[in-house]
PDB file of C-alpha atoms and ligand atoms in Angstrom:
ATOM      1  CA  UNK A 266       0.746   1.103   5.586  1.00 85.00           C
ATOM      2  CA  UNK A 267       3.282   3.595   4.298  1.00 95.00           C
ATOM      3  CA  UNK A 268       3.514   6.934   6.054  1.00 94.00           C
ATOM      4  CA  UNK A 269       1.884  10.136   4.905  1.00 97.00           C
ATOM      5  CA  UNK A 270       4.479  12.873   5.150  1.00 98.00           C
ATOM      6  CA  UNK A 271       4.241  16.634   4.937  1.00 98.00           C
ATOM      7  CA  UNK A 272       7.709  18.204   4.972  1.00 98.00           C
ATOM      8  CA  UNK A 273       8.389  21.938   5.052  1.00 98.00           C
ATOM      9  CA  UNK A 274      11.449  23.041   3.127  1.00 98.00           C
ATOM     10  CA  UNK A 275      12.126  26.554   4.385  1.00 98.00           C
ATOM     11  CA  UNK A 276      15.005  27.024   1.923  1.00 98.00           C
ATOM     12  CA  UNK A 277      17.076  30.184   2.622  1.00 98.00           C
ATOM     13  CA  UNK A 278      14.319  32.138   4.339  1.00 98.00           C
ATOM     14  CA  UNK A 279      13.672  33.772   7.739  1.00 98.00           C
ATOM     15  CA  UNK A 280      15.875  35.383  10.350  1.00 98.00           C
ATOM     16  CA  UNK A 281      16.388  33.542  13.632  1.00 98.00           C
ATOM     17  CA  UNK A 282      13.522  35.353  15.374  1.00 98.00           C
ATOM     18  CA  UNK A 283      11.181  34.883  12.437  1.00 98.00           C
ATOM     19  CA  UNK A 284      12.008  31.188  12.362  1.00 98.00           C
ATOM     20  CA  UNK A 285      11.372  30.937  16.101  1.00 98.00           C
ATOM     21  CA  UNK A 286       7.998  32.611  15.615  1.00 98.00           C
ATOM     22  CA  UNK A 287       7.094  30.268  12.767  1.00 98.00           C
ATOM     23  CA  UNK A 288       7.768  27.139  14.825  1.00 97.00           C
ATOM     24  CA  UNK A 289       5.764  28.526  17.761  1.00 96.00           C
ATOM     25  CA  UNK A 290       2.876  29.267  15.398  1.00 97.00           C
ATOM     26  CA  UNK A 291       3.051  25.788  13.882  1.00 97.00           C
ATOM     27  CA  UNK A 292       3.022  24.162  17.330  1.00 95.00           C
ATOM     28  CA  UNK A 293       0.118  26.308  18.476  1.00 94.00           C
ATOM     29  CA  UNK A 294      -1.876  25.273  15.418  1.00 95.00           C
ATOM     30  CA  UNK A 295      -0.905  21.608  15.754  1.00 93.00           C
ATOM     31  CA  UNK A 296      -2.187  21.668  19.325  1.00 92.00           C
ATOM     32  CA  UNK A 297      -5.607  22.798  18.167  1.00 92.00           C
ATOM     33  CA  UNK A 298      -6.155  20.130  15.512  1.00 90.00           C
ATOM     34  CA  UNK A 299      -6.337  16.380  15.328  1.00 87.00           C
ATOM     35  CA  UNK A 300      -3.774  15.139  12.858  1.00 88.00           C
ATOM     36  CA  UNK A 301      -4.270  11.841  11.070  1.00 86.00           C
ATOM     37  CA  UNK A 302      -2.200   9.322  13.062  1.00 87.00           C
ATOM     38  CA  UNK A 303      -0.408   8.105   9.990  1.00 92.00           C
ATOM     39  CA  UNK A 304       0.744  11.626   9.072  1.00 94.00           C
ATOM     40  CA  UNK A 305       4.295  12.680   9.897  1.00 96.00           C
ATOM     41  CA  UNK A 306       5.295  16.340   9.885  1.00 97.00           C
ATOM     42  CA  UNK A 307       8.911  17.237   9.131  1.00 98.00           C
ATOM     43  CA  UNK A 308      10.426  20.715   9.336  1.00 98.00           C
ATOM     44  CA  UNK A 309      13.594  21.447   7.357  1.00 98.00           C
ATOM     45  CA  UNK A 310      14.963  24.826   8.474  1.00 98.00           C
ATOM     46  CA  UNK A 311      18.329  26.300   7.420  1.00 98.00           C
ATOM     47  CA  UNK A 312      21.389  24.805   9.208  1.00 98.00           C
ATOM     48  CA  UNK A 313      21.812  27.577  11.840  1.00 98.00           C
ATOM     49  CA  UNK A 314      18.260  27.046  13.121  1.00 98.00           C
ATOM     50  CA  UNK A 315      18.303  23.257  13.352  1.00 98.00           C
ATOM     51  CA  UNK A 316      19.051  23.188  17.051  1.00 97.00           C
ATOM     52  CA  UNK A 317      16.423  25.768  17.936  1.00 97.00           C
ATOM     53  CA  UNK A 318      13.758  23.925  15.919  1.00 97.00           C
ATOM     54  CA  UNK A 319      14.855  20.541  17.314  1.00 95.00           C
ATOM     55  CA  UNK A 320      14.586  21.860  20.867  1.00 94.00           C
ATOM     56  CA  UNK A 321      10.958  22.705  20.213  1.00 93.00           C
ATOM     57  CA  UNK A 322      10.328  19.254  18.811  1.00 85.00           C
ATOM     58  CA  UNK A 323      11.392  17.474  22.008  1.00 76.00           C
ATOM     59  CA  UNK A 324       7.868  17.408  23.350  1.00 70.00           C
ATOM     60  CA  UNK A 325       6.067  18.056  20.159  1.00 72.00           C
ATOM     61  CA  UNK A 326       4.616  16.742  16.987  1.00 83.00           C
ATOM     62  CA  UNK A 327       7.204  17.062  14.272  1.00 96.00           C
ATOM     63  CA  UNK A 328      10.558  15.669  13.273  1.00 96.00           C
ATOM     64  CA  UNK A 329      13.423  17.759  11.969  1.00 97.00           C
ATOM     65  CA  UNK A 330      15.558  17.538   8.863  1.00 98.00           C
ATOM     66  CA  UNK A 331      18.378  19.426   7.178  1.00 98.00           C
ATOM     67  CA  UNK A 332      18.220  20.720   3.607  1.00 98.00           C
ATOM     68  CA  UNK A 333      21.610  19.504   2.456  1.00 98.00           C
ATOM     69  CA  UNK A 334      24.657  17.507   3.539  1.00 98.00           C
ATOM     70  CA  UNK A 335      28.242  16.976   2.432  1.00 98.00           C
ATOM     71  CA  UNK A 336      29.190  13.912   0.414  1.00 98.00           C
ATOM     72  CA  UNK A 337      32.420  13.730   2.482  1.00 98.00           C
ATOM     73  CA  UNK A 338      32.892  12.180   5.918  1.00 98.00           C
ATOM     74  CA  UNK A 339      34.905  14.985   7.592  1.00 98.00           C
ATOM     75  CA  UNK A 340      37.937  17.208   7.180  1.00 98.00           C
ATOM     76  CA  UNK A 341      39.032  20.256   5.198  1.00 98.00           C
ATOM     77  CA  UNK A 342      35.802  21.118   3.376  1.00 98.00           C
ATOM     78  CA  UNK A 343      35.173  24.710   4.429  1.00 98.00           C
ATOM     79  CA  UNK A 344      31.529  25.604   4.775  1.00 98.00           C
ATOM     80  CA  UNK A 345      30.242  22.056   4.493  1.00 98.00           C
ATOM     81  CA  UNK A 346      28.140  20.140   7.038  1.00 98.00           C
ATOM     82  CA  UNK A 347      28.615  16.389   7.438  1.00 98.00           C
ATOM     83  CA  UNK A 348      26.110  13.602   8.028  1.00 98.00           C
ATOM     84  CA  UNK A 349      28.022  12.746  11.218  1.00 98.00           C
ATOM     85  CA  UNK A 350      27.311  16.272  12.516  1.00 98.00           C
ATOM     86  CA  UNK A 351      23.619  15.943  11.732  1.00 98.00           C
ATOM     87  CA  UNK A 352      23.568  12.534  13.408  1.00 98.00           C
ATOM     88  CA  UNK A 353      25.250  13.968  16.513  1.00 98.00           C
ATOM     89  CA  UNK A 354      22.391  16.502  16.734  1.00 97.00           C
ATOM     90  CA  UNK A 355      19.925  13.612  16.632  1.00 95.00           C
ATOM     91  CA  UNK A 356      18.278  14.792  13.445  1.00 96.00           C
ATOM     92  CA  UNK A 357      16.107  12.366  11.561  1.00 95.00           C
ATOM     93  CA  UNK A 358      16.010  13.489   7.932  1.00 98.00           C
ATOM     94  CA  UNK A 359      17.853  15.376   5.224  1.00 98.00           C
ATOM     95  CA  UNK A 360      16.750  16.606   1.802  1.00 98.00           C
ATOM     96  CA  UNK A 361      19.110  15.578  -1.008  1.00 98.00           C
ATOM     97  CA  UNK A 362      19.273  16.470  -4.679  1.00 97.00           C
ATOM     98  CA  UNK A 363      16.794  19.323  -4.596  1.00 98.00           C
ATOM     99  CA  UNK A 364      16.430  20.804  -8.075  1.00 98.00           C
ATOM    100  CA  UNK A 365      17.838  24.120  -6.840  1.00 98.00           C
ATOM    101  CA  UNK A 366      21.013  22.317  -5.785  1.00 98.00           C
ATOM    102  CA  UNK A 367      21.139  20.426  -9.046  1.00 98.00           C
ATOM    103  CA  UNK A 368      20.672  23.651 -11.050  1.00 97.00           C
ATOM    104  CA  UNK A 369      22.711  26.239  -9.090  1.00 98.00           C
ATOM    105  CA  UNK A 370      25.369  24.038  -7.495  1.00 97.00           C
ATOM    106  CA  UNK A 371      25.703  21.511 -10.301  1.00 97.00           C
ATOM    107  CA  UNK A 372      24.811  18.471  -8.221  1.00 98.00           C
ATOM    108  CA  UNK A 373      24.848  15.324 -10.329  1.00 98.00           C
ATOM    109  CA  UNK A 374      23.135  11.990  -9.720  1.00 98.00           C
ATOM    110  CA  UNK A 375      26.539  10.654  -8.716  1.00 98.00           C
ATOM    111  CA  UNK A 376      26.914  13.310  -6.015  1.00 98.00           C
ATOM    112  CA  UNK A 377      23.350  12.655  -4.856  1.00 98.00           C
ATOM    113  CA  UNK A 378      24.240   8.949  -4.513  1.00 98.00           C
ATOM    114  CA  UNK A 379      27.334   9.814  -2.434  1.00 98.00           C
ATOM    115  CA  UNK A 380      25.280  12.075  -0.137  1.00 98.00           C
ATOM    116  CA  UNK A 381      22.625   9.380   0.260  1.00 99.00           C
ATOM    117  CA  UNK A 382      25.381   6.940   1.291  1.00 98.00           C
ATOM    118  CA  UNK A 383      26.690   9.359   3.903  1.00 98.00           C
ATOM    119  CA  UNK A 384      23.219   9.893   5.350  1.00 98.00           C
ATOM    120  CA  UNK A 385      22.422   6.198   5.573  1.00 98.00           C
ATOM    121  CA  UNK A 386      25.797   5.487   7.138  1.00 98.00           C
ATOM    122  CA  UNK A 387      24.872   7.993   9.844  1.00 98.00           C
ATOM    123  CA  UNK A 388      21.306   6.781  10.333  1.00 98.00           C
ATOM    124  CA  UNK A 389      19.480   9.688   8.734  1.00 98.00           C
ATOM    125  CA  UNK A 390      16.628   9.205   6.305  1.00 98.00           C
ATOM    126  CA  UNK A 391      17.237  10.892   2.941  1.00 98.00           C
ATOM    127  CA  UNK A 392      14.389  12.758   1.240  1.00 99.00           C
ATOM    128  CA  UNK A 393      15.610  12.442  -2.329  1.00 98.00           C
ATOM    129  CA  UNK A 394      14.251  14.934  -4.880  1.00 98.00           C
ATOM    130  CA  UNK A 395      13.764  14.101  -8.532  1.00 98.00           C
ATOM    131  CA  UNK A 396      11.948  15.902 -11.342  1.00 98.00           C
ATOM    132  CA  UNK A 397      12.127  17.119 -14.897  1.00 98.00           C
ATOM    133  CA  UNK A 398      12.538  20.660 -16.241  1.00 97.00           C
ATOM    134  CA  UNK A 399       9.942  22.226 -18.535  1.00 95.00           C
ATOM    135  CA  UNK A 400      11.788  21.503 -21.793  1.00 95.00           C
ATOM    136  CA  UNK A 401      12.066  17.844 -20.831  1.00 97.00           C
ATOM    137  CA  UNK A 402       8.339  17.599 -20.170  1.00 95.00           C
ATOM    138  CA  UNK A 403       7.521  19.422 -23.386  1.00 94.00           C
ATOM    139  CA  UNK A 404       9.702  16.915 -25.235  1.00 96.00           C
ATOM    140  CA  UNK A 405       7.844  14.031 -23.532  1.00 97.00           C
ATOM    141  CA  UNK A 406      11.017  12.947 -21.730  1.00 98.00           C
ATOM    142  CA  UNK A 407       9.832  13.308 -18.116  1.00 98.00           C
ATOM    143  CA  UNK A 408       9.636   9.573 -17.367  1.00 98.00           C
ATOM    144  CA  UNK A 409      13.062   8.905 -18.820  1.00 98.00           C
ATOM    145  CA  UNK A 410      14.658  11.796 -16.899  1.00 98.00           C
ATOM    146  CA  UNK A 411      13.142  10.830 -13.559  1.00 98.00           C
ATOM    147  CA  UNK A 412      14.008   7.163 -14.095  1.00 98.00           C
ATOM    148  CA  UNK A 413      17.671   8.089 -14.637  1.00 98.00           C
ATOM    149  CA  UNK A 414      17.688  10.208 -11.478  1.00 98.00           C
ATOM    150  CA  UNK A 415      16.147   7.405  -9.438  1.00 98.00           C
ATOM    151  CA  UNK A 416      18.420   4.708 -10.881  1.00 98.00           C
ATOM    152  CA  UNK A 417      21.688   6.619 -10.638  1.00 98.00           C
ATOM    153  CA  UNK A 418      20.928   8.249  -7.292  1.00 98.00           C
ATOM    154  CA  UNK A 419      19.434   5.269  -5.484  1.00 98.00           C
ATOM    155  CA  UNK A 420      19.537   1.880  -7.145  1.00 98.00           C
ATOM    156  CA  UNK A 421      23.018   1.036  -5.905  1.00 98.00           C
ATOM    157  CA  UNK A 422      21.415   0.564  -2.455  1.00 98.00           C
ATOM    158  CA  UNK A 423      20.471  -2.757  -0.924  1.00 98.00           C
ATOM    159  CA  UNK A 424      16.762  -3.360  -0.304  1.00 98.00           C
ATOM    160  CA  UNK A 425      17.367  -2.899   3.433  1.00 97.00           C
ATOM    161  CA  UNK A 426      18.976   0.496   2.910  1.00 98.00           C
ATOM    162  CA  UNK A 427      16.371   1.538   0.375  1.00 98.00           C
ATOM    163  CA  UNK A 428      13.685   1.062   3.029  1.00 97.00           C
ATOM    164  CA  UNK A 429      14.921   4.313   4.644  1.00 98.00           C
ATOM    165  CA  UNK A 430      14.461   6.378   1.475  1.00 98.00           C
ATOM    166  CA  UNK A 431      11.709   8.927   0.928  1.00 98.00           C
ATOM    167  CA  UNK A 432      11.318  10.207  -2.614  1.00 98.00           C
ATOM    168  CA  UNK A 433       9.982  13.638  -3.551  1.00 98.00           C
ATOM    169  CA  UNK A 434       8.805  14.115  -7.120  1.00 98.00           C
ATOM    170  CA  UNK A 435       9.165  17.814  -7.846  1.00 97.00           C
ATOM    171  CA  UNK A 436       8.619  18.875 -11.444  1.00 97.00           C
ATOM    172  CA  UNK A 437      11.026  21.806 -11.726  1.00 96.00           C
ATOM    173  CA  UNK A 438       8.518  23.860 -13.743  1.00 95.00           C
ATOM    174  CA  UNK A 439       6.139  23.736 -10.761  1.00 95.00           C
ATOM    175  CA  UNK A 440       8.593  24.801  -8.025  1.00 93.00           C
ATOM    176  CA  UNK A 441       7.906  28.297  -6.755  1.00 90.00           C
ATOM    177  CA  UNK A 442       6.073  29.165  -9.983  1.00 90.00           C
ATOM    178  CA  UNK A 443       2.488  28.869  -8.770  1.00 87.00           C
ATOM    179  CA  UNK A 444       2.039  26.307 -11.547  1.00 87.00           C
ATOM    180  CA  UNK A 445       1.120  22.982  -9.960  1.00 91.00           C
ATOM    181  CA  UNK A 446       1.196  19.612 -11.679  1.00 94.00           C
ATOM    182  CA  UNK A 447      -2.339  18.324 -12.183  1.00 96.00           C
ATOM    183  CA  UNK A 448      -3.358  15.477  -9.876  1.00 97.00           C
ATOM    184  CA  UNK A 449      -3.211  13.208 -12.967  1.00 97.00           C
ATOM    185  CA  UNK A 450       0.334  14.303 -13.846  1.00 97.00           C
ATOM    186  CA  UNK A 451       1.449  13.731 -10.250  1.00 98.00           C
ATOM    187  CA  UNK A 452      -0.249  10.326  -9.984  1.00 98.00           C
ATOM    188  CA  UNK A 453       1.174   9.039 -13.267  1.00 98.00           C
ATOM    189  CA  UNK A 454       4.740   9.970 -12.320  1.00 98.00           C
ATOM    190  CA  UNK A 455       4.388   8.627  -8.772  1.00 98.00           C
ATOM    191  CA  UNK A 456       3.030   5.342 -10.142  1.00 98.00           C
ATOM    192  CA  UNK A 457       5.949   5.220 -12.591  1.00 98.00           C
ATOM    193  CA  UNK A 458       8.463   5.698  -9.758  1.00 98.00           C
ATOM    194  CA  UNK A 459       6.746   3.047  -7.636  1.00 98.00           C
ATOM    195  CA  UNK A 460       6.905   0.586 -10.558  1.00 98.00           C
ATOM    196  CA  UNK A 461      10.628   1.220 -10.924  1.00 98.00           C
ATOM    197  CA  UNK A 462      11.112   0.499  -7.229  1.00 98.00           C
ATOM    198  CA  UNK A 463       9.015  -2.644  -7.489  1.00 98.00           C
ATOM    199  CA  UNK A 464      11.092  -3.954 -10.397  1.00 98.00           C
ATOM    200  CA  UNK A 465      14.309  -3.298  -8.516  1.00 98.00           C
ATOM    201  CA  UNK A 466      13.377  -4.252  -4.959  1.00 98.00           C
ATOM    202  CA  UNK A 467      10.038  -6.077  -5.101  1.00 98.00           C
ATOM    203  CA  UNK A 468       6.477  -5.161  -4.225  1.00 97.00           C
ATOM    204  CA  UNK A 469       6.853  -5.082  -0.445  1.00 97.00           C
ATOM    205  CA  UNK A 470       9.561  -2.392  -0.594  1.00 97.00           C
ATOM    206  CA  UNK A 471       7.684  -0.421  -3.278  1.00 98.00           C
ATOM    207  CA  UNK A 472       4.489  -0.482  -1.233  1.00 98.00           C
ATOM    208  CA  UNK A 473       6.288   0.876   1.832  1.00 98.00           C
ATOM    209  CA  UNK A 474       8.101   3.759   0.099  1.00 98.00           C
ATOM    210  CA  UNK A 475       6.590   7.203   0.684  1.00 98.00           C
ATOM    211  CA  UNK A 476       6.615   9.277  -2.504  1.00 98.00           C
ATOM    212  CA  UNK A 477       5.903  12.969  -1.921  1.00 98.00           C
ATOM    213  CA  UNK A 478       4.834  15.615  -4.416  1.00 98.00           C
ATOM    214  CA  UNK A 479       6.479  19.033  -4.445  1.00 97.00           C
ATOM    215  CA  UNK A 480       5.877  22.136  -6.539  1.00 96.00           C
ATOM    216  CA  UNK A 481       3.476  24.960  -5.603  1.00 95.00           C
ATOM    217  CA  UNK A 482       1.518  22.704  -3.274  1.00 96.00           C
ATOM    218  CA  UNK A 483      -0.895  24.799  -1.178  1.00 96.00           C
ATOM    219  CA  UNK A 484      -3.967  24.257   1.001  1.00 97.00           C
ATOM    220  CA  UNK A 485      -6.236  24.802  -2.012  1.00 97.00           C
ATOM    221  CA  UNK A 486      -4.736  21.993  -4.119  1.00 97.00           C
ATOM    222  CA  UNK A 487      -3.283  19.600  -1.520  1.00 98.00           C
ATOM    223  CA  UNK A 488      -6.494  17.594  -1.080  1.00 97.00           C
ATOM    224  CA  UNK A 489      -6.765  16.798  -4.791  1.00 98.00           C
ATOM    225  CA  UNK A 490      -3.087  15.883  -5.018  1.00 98.00           C
ATOM    226  CA  UNK A 491      -3.038  13.752  -1.862  1.00 97.00           C
ATOM    227  CA  UNK A 492      -6.211  11.919  -2.903  1.00 97.00           C
ATOM    228  CA  UNK A 493      -4.171   9.977  -5.479  1.00 98.00           C
ATOM    229  CA  UNK A 494      -3.209   6.439  -4.472  1.00 98.00           C
ATOM    230  CA  UNK A 495       0.514   6.935  -5.106  1.00 98.00           C
ATOM    231  CA  UNK A 496       0.869  10.456  -3.661  1.00 98.00           C
ATOM    232  CA  UNK A 497       1.880  10.042  -0.029  1.00 98.00           C
ATOM    233  CA  UNK A 498       2.250  13.683   0.937  1.00 98.00           C
ATOM    234  CA  UNK A 499       4.192  16.766  -0.023  1.00 98.00           C
ATOM    235  CA  UNK A 500       7.502  18.580   0.132  1.00 98.00           C
ATOM    236  CA  UNK A 501       6.366  22.135   0.661  1.00 98.00           C
ATOM    237  CA  UNK A 502       8.418  25.249  -0.085  1.00 98.00           C
ATOM    238  CA  UNK A 503       6.650  28.617  -0.150  1.00 97.00           C
ATOM    239  CA  UNK A 504       3.550  27.463   1.712  1.00 98.00           C
ATOM    240  CA  UNK A 505       5.661  26.061   4.573  1.00 98.00           C
ATOM    241  CA  UNK A 506       6.673  29.589   5.563  1.00 98.00           C
ATOM    242  CA  UNK A 507       3.198  30.415   6.888  1.00 98.00           C
ATOM    243  CA  UNK A 508       1.838  28.278   9.719  1.00 98.00           C
ATOM    244  CA  UNK A 509      -1.761  28.483   8.473  1.00 98.00           C
ATOM    245  CA  UNK A 510      -0.894  27.320   4.982  1.00 98.00           C
ATOM    246  CA  UNK A 511       1.432  24.586   6.178  1.00 98.00           C
ATOM    247  CA  UNK A 512      -1.092  23.174   8.620  1.00 97.00           C
ATOM    248  CA  UNK A 513      -3.797  23.504   5.961  1.00 97.00           C
ATOM    249  CA  UNK A 514      -1.712  21.168   3.813  1.00 97.00           C
ATOM    250  CA  UNK A 515      -0.880  18.806   6.693  1.00 96.00           C
ATOM    251  CA  UNK A 516      -4.578  18.285   7.327  1.00 95.00           C
ATOM    252  CA  UNK A 517      -5.419  17.679   3.661  1.00 95.00           C
ATOM    253  CA  UNK A 518      -5.380  13.870   3.879  1.00 91.00           C
TER     254      UNK A 518
HETATM  255  P1  LIG B 198       7.354  25.341  -3.624  1.00 54.09           P
HETATM  256  O1  LIG B 198       8.729  24.559  -3.433  1.00 54.09           O
HETATM  257  O2  LIG B 198       6.341  24.664  -2.752  1.00 54.09           O
HETATM  258  O3  LIG B 198       7.643  26.746  -3.203  1.00 54.09           O
HETATM  259  O4  LIG B 198       6.999  25.247  -5.084  1.00 54.09           O
HETATM  260  C1  LIG B 198       8.763  23.164  -3.264  1.00 54.09           C
HETATM  261  C2  LIG B 198      10.183  22.718  -3.101  1.00 54.09           C
HETATM  262  O5  LIG B 198      11.074  23.276  -3.753  1.00 54.09           O
HETATM  263  O6  LIG B 198      10.482  21.797  -2.319  1.00 54.09           O
END
C-alpha cells in the first residue's frame, strides 16, 4: 500500500527561535495523538534550520526534507546547496520544481529533471511539484500542462529510479490564495497523473506512487481531499506554520 504523506513546506518563514518553537509544538502534539501507521510526516524547513530540525527528528516521528537543491554536483556556484551536502546531513527528501521556483526563478522542466537526477544520485527522494496556472485552467489546458511537466521532468527515469519519486499536484491558483481545488478537481488530476505513470512504467509502479495535493489545504478541507482514492496526502504551505493546523491535517486520513 502506498504511503500517505503530509509534508510541511515552511517556505521562507520563521526565525531560528520561532522554527525551534514550531518543531517542539509539533512534537508535543504528535506525542498526544495516534497517527495512522501508514502516514509519514515530513518537515521541510529553510536550509539554515535543517540541522536543528533533523536533530529533533532523531527520536521522533517525522522525516526531514529541503525545499530546493542545485542541479550541479559541486564547485563555484555561490549560494547554492548540493544534493551531496543534503545527503551528508542524512536528509531524506527534497522539494523540486515548486511553482514559486518555476515562476520567480525561471525553473524549467529541464532544470527540474537535472535536480531530480542529482537527488536520486545522492539517495534523496524528490517531491516533485507540478500544476497549472489560472489562465491554463480557464483555457481547459490543465491536463496538457501537467502532463508536459511530468513527462519532461520525470519520464527520463528508469522504473527503479521512478519508485523514489513523490509527486505533488499544486494548482498554482490555489497556492496561498485560500482558494482550494474541489475534491473532484484534485481527484481527476491525480487520476490523470497516475494513468500517465501507469502507461510509462506499468500498474505496479503507478499504484505505489504517492501523489500529494497542495494549495490552501487546511484542517477544514483536508478530510474531503484525502478521502479521494488517488489523493495520498498533502504538501502544506501556510497551514504547516501552525502546529495545530498541521497536525489537524496529518490526522485527516
Ligand atoms: P499553501 O502552499 O498551502 O500555503 O497554499 C502550498 C505549497 O505551496 O506547497
